[in-house]
CSV table of N, CA and C in Angstrom, one decimal:
chain,number,residue,atom,x,y,z
A,1,MET,N,-32.8,62.8,11.5
A,1,MET,CA,-34.1,62.3,11.8
A,1,MET,C,-35.1,63.5,12.0
A,2,THR,N,-36.3,63.4,11.6
A,2,THR,CA,-37.3,64.4,11.9
A,2,THR,C,-37.8,64.3,13.3
A,3,VAL,N,-38.2,65.4,13.9
A,3,VAL,CA,-38.8,65.4,15.2
A,3,VAL,C,-40.2,64.9,15.1
A,4,GLN,N,-40.5,64.0,15.9
A,4,GLN,CA,-41.9,63.4,15.9
A,4,GLN,C,-42.7,64.1,17.0
A,5,THR,N,-44.0,63.9,16.9
A,5,THR,CA,-44.9,64.4,17.9
A,5,THR,C,-45.3,63.2,18.8
A,6,ALA,N,-45.0,63.3,20.1
A,6,ALA,CA,-45.3,62.3,21.1
A,6,ALA,C,-46.8,62.5,21.6
A,7,THR,N,-47.5,61.4,21.6
A,7,THR,CA,-48.9,61.4,22.1
A,7,THR,C,-49.1,60.2,23.0
A,8,ALA,N,-50.2,60.2,23.7
A,8,ALA,CA,-50.5,59.1,24.5
A,8,ALA,C,-50.6,57.8,23.7
A,9,ASP,N,-50.9,57.9,22.5
A,9,ASP,CA,-51.0,56.7,21.6
A,9,ASP,C,-49.7,56.1,21.2
A,10,ASN,N,-48.7,57.0,21.0
A,10,ASN,CA,-47.4,56.5,20.4
A,10,ASN,C,-46.2,56.6,21.3
A,11,LEU,N,-46.4,57.1,22.5
A,11,LEU,CA,-45.2,57.3,23.4
A,11,LEU,C,-44.5,56.0,23.8
A,12,GLU,N,-45.3,55.0,24.1
A,12,GLU,CA,-44.6,53.7,24.4
A,12,GLU,C,-43.8,53.2,23.3
A,13,GLY,N,-44.4,53.3,22.1
A,13,GLY,CA,-43.6,52.8,20.9
A,13,GLY,C,-42.4,53.6,20.6
A,14,LEU,N,-42.5,54.9,20.8
A,14,LEU,CA,-41.3,55.8,20.7
A,14,LEU,C,-40.2,55.3,21.6
A,15,LEU,N,-40.5,55.0,22.9
A,15,LEU,CA,-39.6,54.6,23.9
A,15,LEU,C,-39.0,53.3,23.5
A,16,LYS,N,-39.8,52.4,23.0
A,16,LYS,CA,-39.3,51.0,22.7
A,16,LYS,C,-38.5,51.0,21.4
A,17,ASP,N,-38.9,51.9,20.4
A,17,ASP,CA,-38.3,51.8,19.1
A,17,ASP,C,-37.0,52.6,19.0
A,18,ASN,N,-36.7,53.5,20.0
A,18,ASN,CA,-35.5,54.3,19.9
A,18,ASN,C,-34.5,53.9,21.1
A,19,ASP,N,-33.3,53.5,20.8
A,19,ASP,CA,-32.3,53.3,21.8
A,19,ASP,C,-32.2,54.5,22.7
A,20,ILE,N,-32.1,55.7,22.0
A,20,ILE,CA,-32.0,56.9,22.7
A,20,ILE,C,-33.1,57.8,22.2
A,21,LEU,N,-33.9,58.4,23.2
A,21,LEU,CA,-35.0,59.2,22.9
A,21,LEU,C,-35.0,60.5,23.7
A,22,LEU,N,-35.0,61.6,23.0
A,22,LEU,CA,-35.1,62.9,23.7
A,22,LEU,C,-36.5,63.4,23.6
A,23,LEU,N,-37.1,63.8,24.7
A,23,LEU,CA,-38.5,64.3,24.7
A,23,LEU,C,-38.4,65.8,25.2
A,24,ASP,N,-39.0,66.6,24.4
A,24,ASP,CA,-39.1,68.1,24.6
A,24,ASP,C,-40.6,68.4,25.0
A,25,PHE,N,-40.8,68.7,26.3
A,25,PHE,CA,-42.1,69.1,26.8
A,25,PHE,C,-42.3,70.6,26.6
A,26,TRP,N,-43.3,71.0,25.9
A,26,TRP,CA,-43.4,72.4,25.5
A,26,TRP,C,-44.9,72.8,25.4
A,27,ALA,N,-45.2,74.1,25.1
A,27,ALA,CA,-46.5,74.6,24.9
A,27,ALA,C,-46.4,75.7,23.9
A,28,PRO,N,-47.5,75.9,23.0
A,28,PRO,CA,-47.4,77.0,22.0
A,28,PRO,C,-47.2,78.4,22.6
A,29,TRP,N,-47.7,78.7,23.8
A,29,TRP,CA,-47.7,80.0,24.3
A,29,TRP,C,-46.4,80.3,25.1
A,30,CYS,N,-45.5,79.3,25.2
A,30,CYS,CA,-44.3,79.4,26.0
A,30,CYS,C,-43.1,80.0,25.1
A,31,GLY,N,-42.7,81.2,25.5
A,31,GLY,CA,-41.6,81.9,24.7
A,31,GLY,C,-40.3,81.1,24.7
A,32,PRO,N,-39.8,80.6,25.9
A,32,PRO,CA,-38.6,79.9,25.9
A,32,PRO,C,-38.7,78.5,25.1
A,33,CYS,N,-39.9,78.0,25.1
A,33,CYS,CA,-40.1,76.8,24.3
A,33,CYS,C,-39.9,77.1,22.8
A,34,GLN,N,-40.4,78.2,22.4
A,34,GLN,CA,-40.3,78.6,21.0
A,34,GLN,C,-38.8,78.8,20.6
A,35,SER,N,-38.1,79.3,21.6
A,35,SER,CA,-36.6,79.6,21.3
A,35,SER,C,-35.9,78.3,21.3
A,36,PHE,N,-36.3,77.3,22.1
A,36,PHE,CA,-35.6,76.0,22.1
A,36,PHE,C,-35.9,75.1,21.0
A,37,GLY,N,-37.1,75.3,20.4
A,37,GLY,CA,-37.6,74.5,19.3
A,37,GLY,C,-36.6,74.3,18.2
A,38,PRO,N,-36.0,75.4,17.6
A,38,PRO,CA,-35.1,75.2,16.5
A,38,PRO,C,-33.8,74.5,16.9
A,39,ILE,N,-33.3,74.7,18.1
A,39,ILE,CA,-32.1,74.1,18.6
A,39,ILE,C,-32.4,72.6,18.7
A,40,PHE,N,-33.6,72.2,19.2
A,40,PHE,CA,-34.0,70.8,19.3
A,40,PHE,C,-34.0,70.1,17.9
A,41,GLU,N,-34.6,70.9,16.9
A,41,GLU,CA,-34.7,70.4,15.5
A,41,GLU,C,-33.3,70.3,14.9
A,42,GLN,N,-32.4,71.2,15.1
A,42,GLN,CA,-31.1,71.1,14.6
A,42,GLN,C,-30.3,69.9,15.1
A,43,ALA,N,-30.5,69.6,16.4
A,43,ALA,CA,-29.9,68.5,17.0
A,43,ALA,C,-30.4,67.2,16.4
A,44,ALA,N,-31.7,67.2,16.1
A,44,ALA,CA,-32.3,66.0,15.5
A,44,ALA,C,-31.7,65.7,14.1
A,45,GLU,N,-31.5,66.8,13.4
A,45,GLU,CA,-30.9,66.7,12.0
A,45,GLU,C,-29.5,66.2,12.1
A,46,ALA,N,-28.8,66.6,13.1
A,46,ALA,CA,-27.4,66.3,13.3
A,46,ALA,C,-27.2,64.9,13.9
A,47,ASN,N,-28.2,64.3,14.4
A,47,ASN,CA,-28.1,63.0,15.1
A,47,ASN,C,-29.3,62.0,14.6
A,48,PRO,N,-29.2,61.6,13.4
A,48,PRO,CA,-30.3,60.8,12.8
A,48,PRO,C,-30.5,59.4,13.5
A,49,GLU,N,-29.5,59.0,14.2
A,49,GLU,CA,-29.6,57.7,14.9
A,49,GLU,C,-30.3,57.8,16.3
A,50,VAL,N,-30.7,59.0,16.7
A,50,VAL,CA,-31.3,59.3,17.9
A,50,VAL,C,-32.7,59.7,17.7
A,51,GLY,N,-33.7,59.3,18.6
A,51,GLY,CA,-35.1,59.7,18.4
A,51,GLY,C,-35.3,61.0,19.1
A,52,PHE,N,-36.1,61.9,18.5
A,52,PHE,CA,-36.4,63.2,19.0
A,52,PHE,C,-38.0,63.3,18.9
A,53,ALA,N,-38.6,63.7,20.0
A,53,ALA,CA,-40.1,63.9,20.0
A,53,ALA,C,-40.4,65.0,20.9
A,54,LYS,N,-41.5,65.7,20.5
A,54,LYS,CA,-42.0,66.9,21.2
A,54,LYS,C,-43.4,66.5,21.8
A,55,VAL,N,-43.6,66.9,23.1
A,55,VAL,CA,-44.8,66.7,23.8
A,55,VAL,C,-45.5,68.0,24.0
A,56,ASN,N,-46.6,68.3,23.4
A,56,ASN,CA,-47.4,69.5,23.6
A,56,ASN,C,-48.1,69.3,24.9
A,57,THR,N,-47.7,70.0,25.9
A,57,THR,CA,-48.3,69.8,27.3
A,57,THR,C,-49.8,70.2,27.3
A,58,GLU,N,-50.2,71.1,26.4
A,58,GLU,CA,-51.6,71.5,26.4
A,58,GLU,C,-52.5,70.4,25.8
A,59,GLU,N,-52.0,69.7,24.8
A,59,GLU,CA,-52.8,68.6,24.2
A,59,GLU,C,-52.6,67.3,24.9
A,60,GLU,N,-51.4,67.1,25.5
A,60,GLU,CA,-51.1,65.8,26.1
A,60,GLU,C,-50.9,65.9,27.6
A,61,GLN,N,-52.0,66.4,28.3
A,61,GLN,CA,-51.9,66.6,29.7
A,61,GLN,C,-51.6,65.4,30.5
A,62,ALA,N,-52.1,64.2,30.0
A,62,ALA,CA,-51.9,63.0,30.7
A,62,ALA,C,-50.4,62.6,30.8
A,63,ILE,N,-49.7,62.8,29.6
A,63,ILE,CA,-48.3,62.5,29.6
A,63,ILE,C,-47.5,63.5,30.5
A,64,ALA,N,-47.9,64.8,30.4
A,64,ALA,CA,-47.2,65.8,31.3
A,64,ALA,C,-47.4,65.4,32.8
A,65,GLY,N,-48.6,65.0,33.1
A,65,GLY,CA,-48.9,64.6,34.5
A,65,GLY,C,-48.2,63.4,34.9
A,66,HIS,N,-48.1,62.4,34.0
A,66,HIS,CA,-47.4,61.2,34.3
A,66,HIS,C,-45.9,61.5,34.7
A,67,PHE,N,-45.3,62.4,33.9
A,67,PHE,CA,-43.9,62.7,34.1
A,67,PHE,C,-43.7,63.9,35.1
A,68,GLN,N,-44.8,64.3,35.7
A,68,GLN,CA,-44.8,65.4,36.7
A,68,GLN,C,-44.1,66.6,36.2
A,69,ILE,N,-44.5,67.1,35.0
A,69,ILE,CA,-43.9,68.3,34.4
A,69,ILE,C,-44.5,69.5,35.1
A,70,ARG,N,-43.7,70.3,35.7
A,70,ARG,CA,-44.1,71.5,36.4
A,70,ARG,C,-43.8,72.8,35.8
A,71,SER,N,-42.8,72.8,34.9
A,71,SER,CA,-42.4,73.9,34.1
A,71,SER,C,-41.9,73.5,32.8
A,72,ILE,N,-42.0,74.4,31.8
A,72,ILE,CA,-41.6,74.1,30.5
A,72,ILE,C,-40.7,75.3,29.9
A,73,PRO,N,-39.8,75.0,29.0
A,73,PRO,CA,-39.6,73.6,28.4
A,73,PRO,C,-38.9,72.7,29.5
A,74,THR,N,-39.2,71.4,29.3
A,74,THR,CA,-38.5,70.4,30.1
A,74,THR,C,-38.0,69.4,29.1
A,75,LEU,N,-36.7,69.0,29.2
A,75,LEU,CA,-36.1,68.0,28.4
A,75,LEU,C,-35.9,66.8,29.2
A,76,MET,N,-36.3,65.6,28.6
A,76,MET,CA,-36.0,64.3,29.2
A,76,MET,C,-35.3,63.5,28.2
A,77,VAL,N,-34.3,62.7,28.7
A,77,VAL,CA,-33.5,61.9,27.8
A,77,VAL,C,-33.6,60.4,28.3
A,78,PHE,N,-34.0,59.5,27.5
A,78,PHE,CA,-34.1,58.1,27.8
A,78,PHE,C,-33.1,57.3,27.0
A,79,ARG,N,-32.5,56.3,27.5
A,79,ARG,CA,-31.7,55.4,26.8
A,79,ARG,C,-32.1,54.0,27.2
A,80,GLU,N,-32.4,53.1,26.3
A,80,GLU,CA,-32.9,51.8,26.6
A,80,GLU,C,-34.1,51.9,27.6
A,81,GLN,N,-34.9,52.9,27.5
A,81,GLN,CA,-36.1,53.1,28.3
A,81,GLN,C,-35.8,53.5,29.7
A,82,ILE,N,-34.6,53.9,30.0
A,82,ILE,CA,-34.2,54.3,31.3
A,82,ILE,C,-34.0,55.8,31.3
A,83,LEU,N,-34.7,56.5,32.2
A,83,LEU,CA,-34.6,58.0,32.2
A,83,LEU,C,-33.2,58.4,32.8
A,84,LEU,N,-32.5,59.1,32.0
A,84,LEU,CA,-31.1,59.5,32.3
A,84,LEU,C,-31.0,61.0,32.6
A,85,PHE,N,-31.9,61.8,32.1
A,85,PHE,CA,-31.8,63.2,32.2
A,85,PHE,C,-33.2,63.8,32.3
A,86,ASN,N,-33.4,64.8,33.2
A,86,ASN,CA,-34.7,65.5,33.3
A,86,ASN,C,-34.4,66.8,33.9
A,87,GLN,N,-34.6,67.8,33.0
A,87,GLN,CA,-34.3,69.2,33.4
A,87,GLN,C,-35.2,70.2,32.7
A,88,ALA,N,-35.7,71.1,33.5
A,88,ALA,CA,-36.5,72.2,33.0
A,88,ALA,C,-35.6,73.3,32.5
A,89,GLY,N,-36.0,74.0,31.5
A,89,GLY,CA,-35.2,75.2,31.0
A,89,GLY,C,-34.7,74.8,29.6
A,90,ALA,N,-34.5,75.8,28.8
A,90,ALA,CA,-34.0,75.6,27.4
A,90,ALA,C,-32.5,75.5,27.5
A,91,LEU,N,-31.9,74.5,26.9
A,91,LEU,CA,-30.5,74.4,26.8
A,91,LEU,C,-29.9,75.1,25.6
A,92,PRO,N,-28.7,75.6,25.7
A,92,PRO,CA,-28.1,76.1,24.4
A,92,PRO,C,-27.6,75.0,23.6
A,93,ARG,N,-27.4,75.2,22.3
A,93,ARG,CA,-27.1,74.1,21.4
A,93,ARG,C,-25.8,73.4,21.8
A,94,ASN,N,-24.8,74.0,22.3
A,94,ASN,CA,-23.6,73.3,22.7
A,94,ASN,C,-23.8,72.4,23.9
A,95,ALA,N,-24.6,72.8,24.8
A,95,ALA,CA,-25.0,72.0,25.9
A,95,ALA,C,-25.8,70.8,25.5
A,96,LEU,N,-26.7,71.0,24.6
A,96,LEU,CA,-27.5,69.8,24.1
A,96,LEU,C,-26.6,68.8,23.4
A,97,ASP,N,-25.7,69.3,22.5
A,97,ASP,CA,-24.8,68.5,21.8
A,97,ASP,C,-23.9,67.7,22.8
A,98,GLU,N,-23.4,68.3,23.8
A,98,GLU,CA,-22.6,67.6,24.8
A,98,GLU,C,-23.4,66.6,25.6
A,99,LEU,N,-24.7,66.9,25.9
A,99,LEU,CA,-25.5,65.9,26.6
A,99,LEU,C,-25.7,64.7,25.7
A,100,ILE,N,-26.0,64.9,24.4
A,100,ILE,CA,-26.3,63.8,23.5
A,100,ILE,C,-25.0,62.9,23.4
A,101,THR,N,-23.9,63.5,23.3
A,101,THR,CA,-22.6,62.8,23.3
A,101,THR,C,-22.4,61.9,24.5
A,102,LYS,N,-22.7,62.5,25.7
A,102,LYS,CA,-22.5,61.8,26.9
A,102,LYS,C,-23.4,60.6,27.1
A,103,VAL,N,-24.7,60.8,26.6
A,103,VAL,CA,-25.6,59.7,26.7
A,103,VAL,C,-25.2,58.6,25.7
A,104,LYS,N,-24.7,58.9,24.6
A,104,LYS,CA,-24.3,57.9,23.6
A,104,LYS,C,-23.1,57.1,24.2
A,105,ASP,N,-22.2,57.8,25.0
A,105,ASP,CA,-21.0,57.2,25.5
A,105,ASP,C,-21.2,56.4,26.8
A,106,LEU,N,-22.4,56.5,27.4
A,106,LEU,CA,-22.6,55.8,28.6
A,106,LEU,C,-22.5,54.3,28.5
A,107,ASP,N,-22.0,53.6,29.5
A,107,ASP,CA,-22.0,52.2,29.6
A,107,ASP,C,-23.3,51.8,30.3
A,108,MET,N,-24.2,51.3,29.5
A,108,MET,CA,-25.5,51.0,30.0
A,108,MET,C,-25.6,49.8,31.0
A,109,ASP,N,-24.6,48.9,30.9
A,109,ASP,CA,-24.5,47.8,31.9
A,109,ASP,C,-24.3,48.4,33.3
A,110,GLU,N,-23.4,49.5,33.3
A,110,GLU,CA,-23.2,50.1,34.6
A,110,GLU,C,-24.4,50.9,35.1
A,111,VAL,N,-25.1,51.5,34.2
A,111,VAL,CA,-26.3,52.2,34.5
A,111,VAL,C,-27.4,51.3,35.1
A,112,ARG,N,-27.6,50.1,34.4
A,112,ARG,CA,-28.6,49.2,34.9
A,112,ARG,C,-28.2,48.6,36.3
A,113,ALA,N,-26.9,48.4,36.5
A,113,ALA,CA,-26.4,47.9,37.8
A,113,ALA,C,-26.7,49.0,38.9
A,114,GLU,N,-26.5,50.2,38.5
A,114,GLU,CA,-26.8,51.3,39.5
A,114,GLU,C,-28.3,51.4,39.8
A,115,VAL,N,-29.1,51.2,38.8
A,115,VAL,CA,-30.5,51.3,38.9
A,115,VAL,C,-31.0,50.1,39.8
A,116,GLU,N,-30.5,48.9,39.6
A,116,GLU,CA,-30.8,47.7,40.4
A,116,GLU,C,-30.4,47.9,41.8
A,117,LYS,N,-29.2,48.5,42.0
A,117,LYS,CA,-28.7,48.7,43.4
A,117,LYS,C,-29.6,49.7,44.1
A,118,ALA,N,-30.0,50.8,43.5
A,118,ALA,CA,-30.9,51.8,44.1
A,118,ALA,C,-32.2,51.2,44.4
A,119,GLU,N,-32.8,50.4,43.5
A,119,GLU,CA,-34.1,49.8,43.8
A,119,GLU,C,-34.0,48.8,45.0
A,120,ALA,N,-32.9,48.1,45.0
A,120,ALA,CA,-32.7,47.2,46.2
A,120,ALA,C,-32.6,47.9,47.5
A,121,GLU,N,-31.9,49.0,47.5
A,121,GLU,CA,-31.7,49.8,48.7
A,121,GLU,C,-33.0,50.5,49.1
A,122,SER,N,-33.9,50.9,48.2
A,122,SER,CA,-35.1,51.5,48.5
A,122,SER,C,-36.1,50.5,49.1
A,123,LYS,N,-36.0,49.2,48.7
A,123,LYS,CA,-36.8,48.2,49.2
A,123,LYS,C,-36.5,47.8,50.7
A,124,GLU,N,-35.2,48.0,51.0
A,124,GLU,CA,-34.7,47.7,52.3
A,124,GLU,C,-35.2,48.7,53.4
A,125,GLN,N,-35.5,49.9,52.9
A,125,GLN,CA,-35.8,51.0,53.8
A,125,GLN,C,-37.3,51.0,54.3
């Protein structure tokens, strides 16, 4: 699958239309972002069933603000619209491949149960 550009206009659709979505927050002036870009694109080619999108933090400041991006590159991984991974820094290719495999293998019923439990506990406090 090709890497898409995420914007304020299409982000919601990207999240809904992709069971798994990886978001790469980057900027044109960021050296580590430029190094991570080809790794991200190679992973997209190797995983056509997974959504890949890049968020240019210079052009999409509202998205970056919403997700509280403080440093770039930052990688976020969603599955079924649930944020599962959020980490700043460029990942090496083998680590990105391992992350994608782990996300694919997750039991989402367990994840949803954990999310519901955490939300219930936070309401009690």
